[in-house]
Amino acid sequence: METVAADEEDDPVISEVDVFLSQSLSGHLHLLQYPLRPAHLPYPSDSVEGVRMRAGQCQVEVDIGITPRGENYSTSRGERYGRMVELSKPADATTAPYYKSGRMDRQTLTSHLSRHAPSRYVAGVLKDGELHLTPLAGIIQLRPTLSHLDKVDAASKRLPGGGATSEGDTTESEGEEAKPVQVKFSRFKPGSSSRKMSFQQVEQQQDEEPWTTLAYHSVDSDEATSERQMLFASEEDQSATFSLGQEEYLDLVCPSEQLSEDGTLAAHAAEGSSSGHVSLSQIKSMPFPHQVRRVPHSPLLV
Protein backbone atom coordinates (compact mmCIF):
# COMPACT_ATOMS: atom_id res chain seq x y z
CA MET A 1 0.00 0.00 0.00
CA GLU A 2 2.85 2.40 0.79
CA THR A 3 4.40 1.65 -2.62
CA VAL A 4 1.13 2.41 -4.41
CA ALA A 5 0.75 5.68 -2.51
CA ALA A 6 4.32 6.66 -3.38
CA ASP A 7 3.68 5.92 -7.08
CA GLU A 8 0.58 8.12 -7.04
CA GLU A 9 2.57 10.98 -5.53
CA ASP A 10 5.24 10.62 -8.23
CA ASP A 11 2.62 10.63 -10.99
CA PRO A 12 -0.05 13.13 -9.95
CA VAL A 13 -3.05 14.08 -12.11
CA ILE A 14 -2.17 17.45 -13.63
CA SER A 15 -5.26 18.00 -15.78
CA GLU A 16 -8.75 16.71 -16.40
CA VAL A 17 -10.40 17.00 -19.81
CA ASP A 18 -14.09 16.73 -20.57
CA VAL A 19 -14.84 14.40 -23.50
CA PHE A 20 -17.72 15.02 -25.92
CA LEU A 21 -19.02 12.79 -28.72
CA SER A 22 -19.95 14.64 -31.91
CA GLN A 23 -22.44 13.04 -34.31
CA SER A 24 -22.63 15.78 -36.96
CA LEU A 25 -20.21 14.00 -39.33
CA SER A 26 -20.81 10.48 -38.05
CA GLY A 27 -21.07 8.11 -41.01
CA HIS A 28 -19.42 10.60 -43.40
CA LEU A 29 -15.96 11.25 -41.96
CA HIS A 30 -13.13 9.42 -43.77
CA LEU A 31 -9.44 9.40 -42.93
CA LEU A 32 -7.13 9.64 -45.98
CA GLN A 33 -3.63 8.25 -45.55
CA TYR A 34 -0.63 8.52 -47.90
CA PRO A 35 1.70 5.64 -46.88
CA LEU A 36 4.18 6.23 -49.76
CA ARG A 37 4.48 9.98 -49.16
CA PRO A 38 6.91 11.30 -46.52
CA ALA A 39 5.22 13.23 -43.74
CA HIS A 40 7.50 16.24 -44.28
CA LEU A 41 6.61 16.38 -48.01
CA PRO A 42 2.81 16.48 -48.24
CA TYR A 43 1.05 17.03 -51.54
CA PRO A 44 0.43 20.78 -52.07
CA SER A 45 -3.25 21.56 -51.60
CA ASP A 46 -3.23 23.77 -54.71
CA SER A 47 -2.02 20.88 -56.89
CA VAL A 48 -5.28 18.89 -56.60
CA GLU A 49 -7.01 18.99 -60.00
CA GLY A 50 -9.90 16.58 -59.44
CA VAL A 51 -11.49 14.16 -56.98
CA ARG A 52 -13.81 11.25 -57.77
CA MET A 53 -15.54 8.72 -55.54
CA ARG A 54 -17.58 5.54 -55.73
CA ALA A 55 -19.52 5.67 -52.49
CA GLY A 56 -20.86 2.11 -52.75
CA GLN A 57 -17.35 0.64 -52.96
CA CYS A 58 -15.60 3.33 -50.90
CA GLN A 59 -13.20 4.06 -53.77
CA VAL A 60 -11.50 7.42 -54.21
CA GLU A 61 -9.30 8.83 -56.97
CA VAL A 62 -7.39 12.09 -56.69
CA ASP A 63 -5.63 13.82 -59.61
CA ILE A 64 -2.42 15.60 -58.55
CA GLY A 65 -0.83 18.07 -60.96
CA ILE A 66 2.83 17.71 -61.97
CA THR A 67 5.01 20.65 -62.98
CA PRO A 68 6.63 19.73 -66.32
CA ARG A 69 9.24 22.45 -65.81
CA GLY A 70 10.57 20.91 -62.60
CA GLU A 71 14.22 19.92 -62.34
CA ASN A 72 13.26 16.30 -61.62
CA TYR A 73 10.91 16.05 -64.63
CA SER A 74 12.04 14.09 -67.71
CA THR A 75 10.71 16.06 -70.67
CA SER A 76 11.36 13.33 -73.25
CA ARG A 77 9.69 10.64 -71.13
CA GLY A 78 6.72 12.90 -70.34
CA GLU A 79 6.17 13.70 -74.03
CA ARG A 80 6.40 10.02 -74.94
CA TYR A 81 3.80 9.08 -72.34
CA GLY A 82 1.53 11.82 -73.66
CA ARG A 83 1.74 10.52 -77.25
CA MET A 84 1.31 6.87 -76.35
CA VAL A 85 -1.68 7.51 -74.08
CA GLU A 86 -3.47 9.28 -76.94
CA LEU A 87 -2.66 6.38 -79.29
CA SER A 88 -4.24 3.92 -76.83
CA LYS A 89 -7.68 5.49 -77.35
CA PRO A 90 -10.12 3.92 -79.83
CA ALA A 91 -9.92 5.29 -83.35
CA ASP A 92 -13.41 6.81 -83.15
CA ALA A 93 -12.87 8.39 -79.72
CA THR A 94 -13.82 12.08 -79.52
CA THR A 95 -12.89 12.68 -75.89
CA ALA A 96 -10.64 15.48 -74.73
CA PRO A 97 -6.89 14.85 -74.49
CA TYR A 98 -5.92 12.78 -71.46
CA TYR A 99 -3.13 15.26 -70.71
CA LYS A 100 -4.05 18.86 -71.42
CA SER A 101 -0.49 19.92 -72.22
CA GLY A 102 0.16 16.94 -74.52
CA ARG A 103 2.65 15.45 -72.07
CA MET A 104 2.31 13.81 -68.69
CA ASP A 105 1.30 16.69 -66.42
CA ARG A 106 -0.54 14.87 -63.62
CA GLN A 107 -0.62 11.64 -61.64
CA THR A 108 -3.61 9.84 -60.16
CA LEU A 109 -3.81 8.51 -56.64
CA THR A 110 -6.15 5.56 -56.17
CA SER A 111 -7.58 4.25 -52.92
CA HIS A 112 -6.97 1.03 -51.04
CA LEU A 113 -9.00 0.12 -47.97
CA SER A 114 -6.99 -0.11 -44.77
CA ARG A 115 -6.75 -3.38 -42.84
CA HIS A 116 -7.88 -1.60 -39.69
CA ALA A 117 -11.60 -1.53 -38.92
CA PRO A 118 -12.75 2.13 -38.86
CA SER A 119 -15.21 1.42 -36.05
CA ARG A 120 -12.27 1.27 -33.63
CA TYR A 121 -11.03 4.78 -34.41
CA VAL A 122 -12.24 8.34 -33.93
CA ALA A 123 -11.02 11.79 -34.94
CA GLY A 124 -10.38 14.06 -31.97
CA VAL A 125 -10.14 17.84 -31.63
CA LEU A 126 -8.79 19.37 -28.42
CA LYS A 127 -9.87 22.96 -27.79
CA ASP A 128 -10.37 25.06 -24.66
CA GLY A 129 -9.85 22.08 -22.38
CA GLU A 130 -12.46 19.95 -24.18
CA LEU A 131 -11.88 16.84 -26.30
CA HIS A 132 -14.45 16.34 -29.07
CA LEU A 133 -14.53 12.91 -30.77
CA THR A 134 -16.16 11.93 -34.07
CA PRO A 135 -16.38 8.24 -35.18
CA LEU A 136 -14.67 7.43 -38.48
CA ALA A 137 -16.73 5.97 -41.32
CA GLY A 138 -13.70 4.69 -43.25
CA ILE A 139 -9.90 4.65 -43.49
CA ILE A 140 -8.58 4.99 -47.04
CA GLN A 141 -4.96 4.75 -48.17
CA LEU A 142 -4.06 6.60 -51.38
CA ARG A 143 -1.19 5.41 -53.57
CA PRO A 144 -0.06 6.47 -57.05
CA THR A 145 -1.58 4.38 -59.82
CA LEU A 146 0.41 3.40 -62.91
CA SER A 147 -2.54 3.22 -65.29
CA HIS A 148 -0.68 5.34 -67.84
CA LEU A 149 1.83 2.49 -68.26
CA ASP A 150 -1.04 0.15 -69.15
CA LYS A 151 -2.16 2.64 -71.80
CA VAL A 152 1.39 2.88 -73.14
CA ASP A 153 1.58 -0.92 -73.35
CA ALA A 154 -1.76 -1.08 -75.19
CA ALA A 155 -0.59 1.57 -77.67
CA SER A 156 2.70 -0.25 -78.25
CA LYS A 157 0.80 -3.38 -79.34
CA ARG A 158 -1.13 -1.34 -81.90
CA LEU A 159 2.02 -0.07 -83.59
CA PRO A 160 3.42 -2.04 -86.56
CA GLY A 161 5.42 -4.97 -85.24
CA GLY A 162 4.35 -4.26 -81.68
CA GLY A 163 2.78 -7.67 -81.13
CA ALA A 164 5.19 -9.68 -83.26
CA THR A 165 7.93 -11.78 -81.75
CA SER A 166 11.55 -11.42 -82.69
CA GLU A 167 13.33 -13.86 -84.94
CA GLY A 168 15.35 -15.27 -82.10
CA ASP A 169 12.19 -16.02 -80.16
CA THR A 170 10.72 -17.85 -83.16
CA THR A 171 13.80 -19.98 -83.59
CA GLU A 172 13.89 -20.84 -79.92
CA SER A 173 10.22 -21.86 -79.87
CA GLU A 174 10.67 -24.06 -82.97
CA GLY A 175 13.62 -25.81 -81.36
CA GLU A 176 11.68 -26.86 -78.28
CA GLU A 177 10.51 -30.45 -78.15
CA ALA A 178 6.83 -31.23 -77.98
CA LYS A 179 5.70 -32.48 -74.60
CA PRO A 180 2.50 -34.34 -73.77
CA VAL A 181 -0.08 -32.38 -71.83
CA GLN A 182 -2.37 -34.10 -69.37
CA VAL A 183 -5.78 -32.48 -68.85
CA LYS A 184 -8.02 -33.23 -65.89
CA PHE A 185 -11.63 -32.16 -65.44
CA SER A 186 -13.05 -31.63 -61.99
CA ARG A 187 -16.42 -30.57 -60.72
CA PHE A 188 -16.94 -27.28 -58.93
CA LYS A 189 -17.01 -27.61 -55.17
CA PRO A 190 -18.51 -25.08 -52.78
CA GLY A 191 -15.82 -22.80 -51.41
CA SER A 192 -13.20 -23.92 -53.94
CA SER A 193 -10.93 -21.34 -55.58
CA SER A 194 -12.36 -22.21 -59.01
CA ARG A 195 -15.66 -20.61 -58.02
CA LYS A 196 -14.09 -17.39 -56.90
CA MET A 197 -14.46 -14.35 -59.09
CA SER A 198 -11.51 -13.61 -61.32
CA PHE A 199 -9.75 -10.27 -61.29
CA GLN A 200 -11.42 -9.28 -64.56
CA GLN A 201 -14.87 -10.06 -63.15
CA VAL A 202 -14.21 -8.04 -60.01
CA GLU A 203 -12.91 -5.14 -62.07
CA GLN A 204 -15.97 -5.31 -64.34
CA GLN A 205 -18.28 -5.29 -61.32
CA GLN A 206 -16.49 -2.25 -59.93
CA ASP A 207 -16.78 -0.40 -63.24
CA GLU A 208 -20.55 -0.81 -63.18
CA GLU A 209 -20.78 1.91 -60.51
CA PRO A 210 -20.11 5.31 -62.10
CA TRP A 211 -17.70 7.79 -60.61
CA THR A 212 -19.14 10.78 -58.79
CA THR A 213 -17.16 13.99 -59.24
CA LEU A 214 -16.54 15.79 -55.96
CA ALA A 215 -15.77 19.45 -55.35
CA TYR A 216 -12.39 19.93 -53.68
CA HIS A 217 -11.91 22.78 -51.21
CA SER A 218 -8.49 23.74 -49.88
CA VAL A 219 -7.78 23.59 -46.17
CA ASP A 220 -8.01 27.38 -45.83
CA SER A 221 -11.31 27.79 -47.69
CA ASP A 222 -14.55 28.89 -46.04
CA GLU A 223 -16.16 25.55 -46.90
CA ALA A 224 -13.39 23.59 -45.15
CA THR A 225 -13.59 25.84 -42.10
CA SER A 226 -17.34 25.29 -41.88
CA GLU A 227 -16.92 21.52 -42.09
CA ARG A 228 -14.27 21.53 -39.35
CA GLN A 229 -16.71 23.27 -37.04
CA MET A 230 -18.92 20.18 -37.30
CA LEU A 231 -16.22 18.20 -35.50
CA PHE A 232 -17.30 19.90 -32.29
CA ALA A 233 -20.24 18.45 -30.38
CA SER A 234 -23.45 20.46 -30.61
CA GLU A 235 -25.96 21.12 -27.85
CA GLU A 236 -28.04 18.19 -29.10
CA ASP A 237 -25.05 15.87 -28.74
CA GLN A 238 -24.30 17.14 -25.25
CA SER A 239 -27.91 16.67 -24.16
CA ALA A 240 -27.81 12.93 -24.84
CA THR A 241 -28.65 10.95 -21.73
CA PHE A 242 -27.65 7.45 -20.71
CA SER A 243 -30.34 4.95 -19.82
CA LEU A 244 -28.18 3.16 -17.24
CA GLY A 245 -27.98 4.26 -13.66
CA GLN A 246 -24.80 4.28 -11.61
CA GLU A 247 -25.42 0.89 -10.00
CA GLU A 248 -26.30 -0.75 -13.34
CA TYR A 249 -23.22 0.71 -14.97
CA LEU A 250 -20.96 -0.55 -12.16
CA ASP A 251 -22.55 -3.99 -12.39
CA LEU A 252 -21.65 -4.16 -16.08
CA VAL A 253 -18.08 -2.97 -15.58
CA CYS A 254 -17.46 -4.93 -12.36
CA PRO A 255 -19.98 -7.79 -12.29
CA SER A 256 -20.81 -9.28 -8.94
CA GLU A 257 -20.89 -12.99 -8.12
CA GLN A 258 -24.68 -13.03 -8.39
CA LEU A 259 -24.49 -11.81 -11.95
CA SER A 260 -21.94 -14.47 -12.81
CA GLU A 261 -24.52 -17.12 -11.90
CA ASP A 262 -27.25 -15.51 -13.97
CA GLY A 263 -29.31 -17.89 -16.08
CA THR A 264 -28.49 -16.14 -19.35
CA LEU A 265 -24.83 -16.06 -18.51
CA ALA A 266 -24.87 -19.75 -17.64
CA ALA A 267 -26.34 -20.46 -21.06
CA HIS A 268 -23.44 -18.66 -22.69
CA ALA A 269 -20.97 -20.49 -20.46
CA ALA A 270 -22.40 -23.77 -21.70
CA GLU A 271 -21.20 -22.82 -25.20
CA GLY A 272 -17.63 -23.33 -24.03
CA SER A 273 -15.89 -26.55 -23.27
CA SER A 274 -16.66 -28.74 -20.31
CA SER A 275 -13.70 -27.22 -18.46
CA GLY A 276 -15.29 -23.79 -18.59
CA HIS A 277 -12.90 -22.38 -21.21
CA VAL A 278 -14.46 -20.04 -23.75
CA SER A 279 -12.86 -19.05 -27.05
CA LEU A 280 -12.38 -15.44 -28.02
CA SER A 281 -14.71 -15.87 -31.01
CA GLN A 282 -17.48 -17.05 -28.68
CA ILE A 283 -16.91 -14.04 -26.44
CA LYS A 284 -17.27 -11.70 -29.43
CA SER A 285 -20.54 -13.38 -30.47
CA MET A 286 -22.15 -12.57 -27.10
CA PRO A 287 -24.06 -9.36 -26.42
CA PHE A 288 -21.88 -6.62 -24.98
CA PRO A 289 -23.20 -6.89 -21.39
CA HIS A 290 -22.44 -10.61 -21.41
CA GLN A 291 -18.95 -9.96 -22.80
CA VAL A 292 -18.21 -7.62 -19.90
CA ARG A 293 -19.48 -10.17 -17.40
CA ARG A 294 -17.75 -13.15 -18.97
CA VAL A 295 -14.19 -11.92 -19.40
CA PRO A 296 -13.20 -11.50 -15.71
CA HIS A 297 -14.65 -14.87 -14.64
CA SER A 298 -13.10 -17.43 -16.99
CA PRO A 299 -9.89 -18.06 -18.95
CA LEU A 300 -9.92 -17.42 -22.69
CA LEU A 301 -8.77 -19.63 -25.52
CA VAL A 302 -7.18 -17.43 -28.20
mmCIF file with all atom_site columns, C-alpha atoms in Angstrom, residues 66-79 81 101 103-106:
data_model
loop_
_atom_site.group_PDB
_atom_site.id
_atom_site.type_symbol
_atom_site.label_atom_id
_atom_site.label_alt_id
_atom_site.label_comp_id
_atom_site.label_asym_id
_atom_site.label_entity_id
_atom_site.label_seq_id
_atom_site.pdbx_PDB_ins_code
_atom_site.Cartn_x
_atom_site.Cartn_y
_atom_site.Cartn_z
_atom_site.occupancy
_atom_site.B_iso_or_equiv
_atom_site.pdbx_formal_charge
_atom_site.auth_seq_id
_atom_site.auth_comp_id
_atom_site.auth_asym_id
_atom_site.auth_atom_id
_atom_site.pdbx_PDB_model_num
ATOM 1  C CA . ILE A 1 66  ? 2.828  17.707 -61.970 1.00 0.00 ? 66  ILE A CA 1
ATOM 2  C CA . THR A 1 67  ? 5.011  20.654 -62.977 1.00 0.00 ? 67  THR A CA 1
ATOM 3  C CA . PRO A 1 68  ? 6.626  19.727 -66.325 1.00 0.00 ? 68  PRO A CA 1
ATOM 4  C CA . ARG A 1 69  ? 9.236  22.451 -65.805 1.00 0.00 ? 69  ARG A CA 1
ATOM 5  C CA . GLY A 1 70  ? 10.571 20.906 -62.597 1.00 0.00 ? 70  GLY A CA 1
ATOM 6  C CA . GLU A 1 71  ? 14.219 19.918 -62.343 1.00 0.00 ? 71  GLU A CA 1
ATOM 7  C CA . ASN A 1 72  ? 13.263 16.296 -61.620 1.00 0.00 ? 72  ASN A CA 1
ATOM 8  C CA . TYR A 1 73  ? 10.912 16.046 -64.626 1.00 0.00 ? 73  TYR A CA 1
ATOM 9  C CA . SER A 1 74  ? 12.036 14.088 -67.706 1.00 0.00 ? 74  SER A CA 1
ATOM 10 C CA . THR A 1 75  ? 10.705 16.062 -70.672 1.00 0.00 ? 75  THR A CA 1
ATOM 11 C CA . SER A 1 76  ? 11.360 13.326 -73.250 1.00 0.00 ? 76  SER A CA 1
ATOM 12 C CA . ARG A 1 77  ? 9.687  10.640 -71.131 1.00 0.00 ? 77  ARG A CA 1
ATOM 13 C CA . GLY A 1 78  ? 6.724  12.896 -70.340 1.00 0.00 ? 78  GLY A CA 1
ATOM 14 C CA . GLU A 1 79  ? 6.167  13.699 -74.027 1.00 0.00 ? 79  GLU A CA 1
ATOM 15 C CA . TYR A 1 81  ? 3.801  9.082  -72.336 1.00 0.00 ? 81  TYR A CA 1
ATOM 16 C CA . SER A 1 101 ? -0.487 19.921 -72.215 1.00 0.00 ? 101 SER A CA 1
ATOM 17 C CA . ARG A 1 103 ? 2.649  15.448 -72.067 1.00 0.00 ? 103 ARG A CA 1
ATOM 18 C CA . MET A 1 104 ? 2.306  13.805 -68.685 1.00 0.00 ? 104 MET A CA 1
ATOM 19 C CA . ASP A 1 105 ? 1.299  16.685 -66.424 1.00 0.00 ? 105 ASP A CA 1
ATOM 20 C CA . ARG A 1 106 ? -0.538 14.872 -63.621 1.00 0.00 ? 106 ARG A CA 1
#
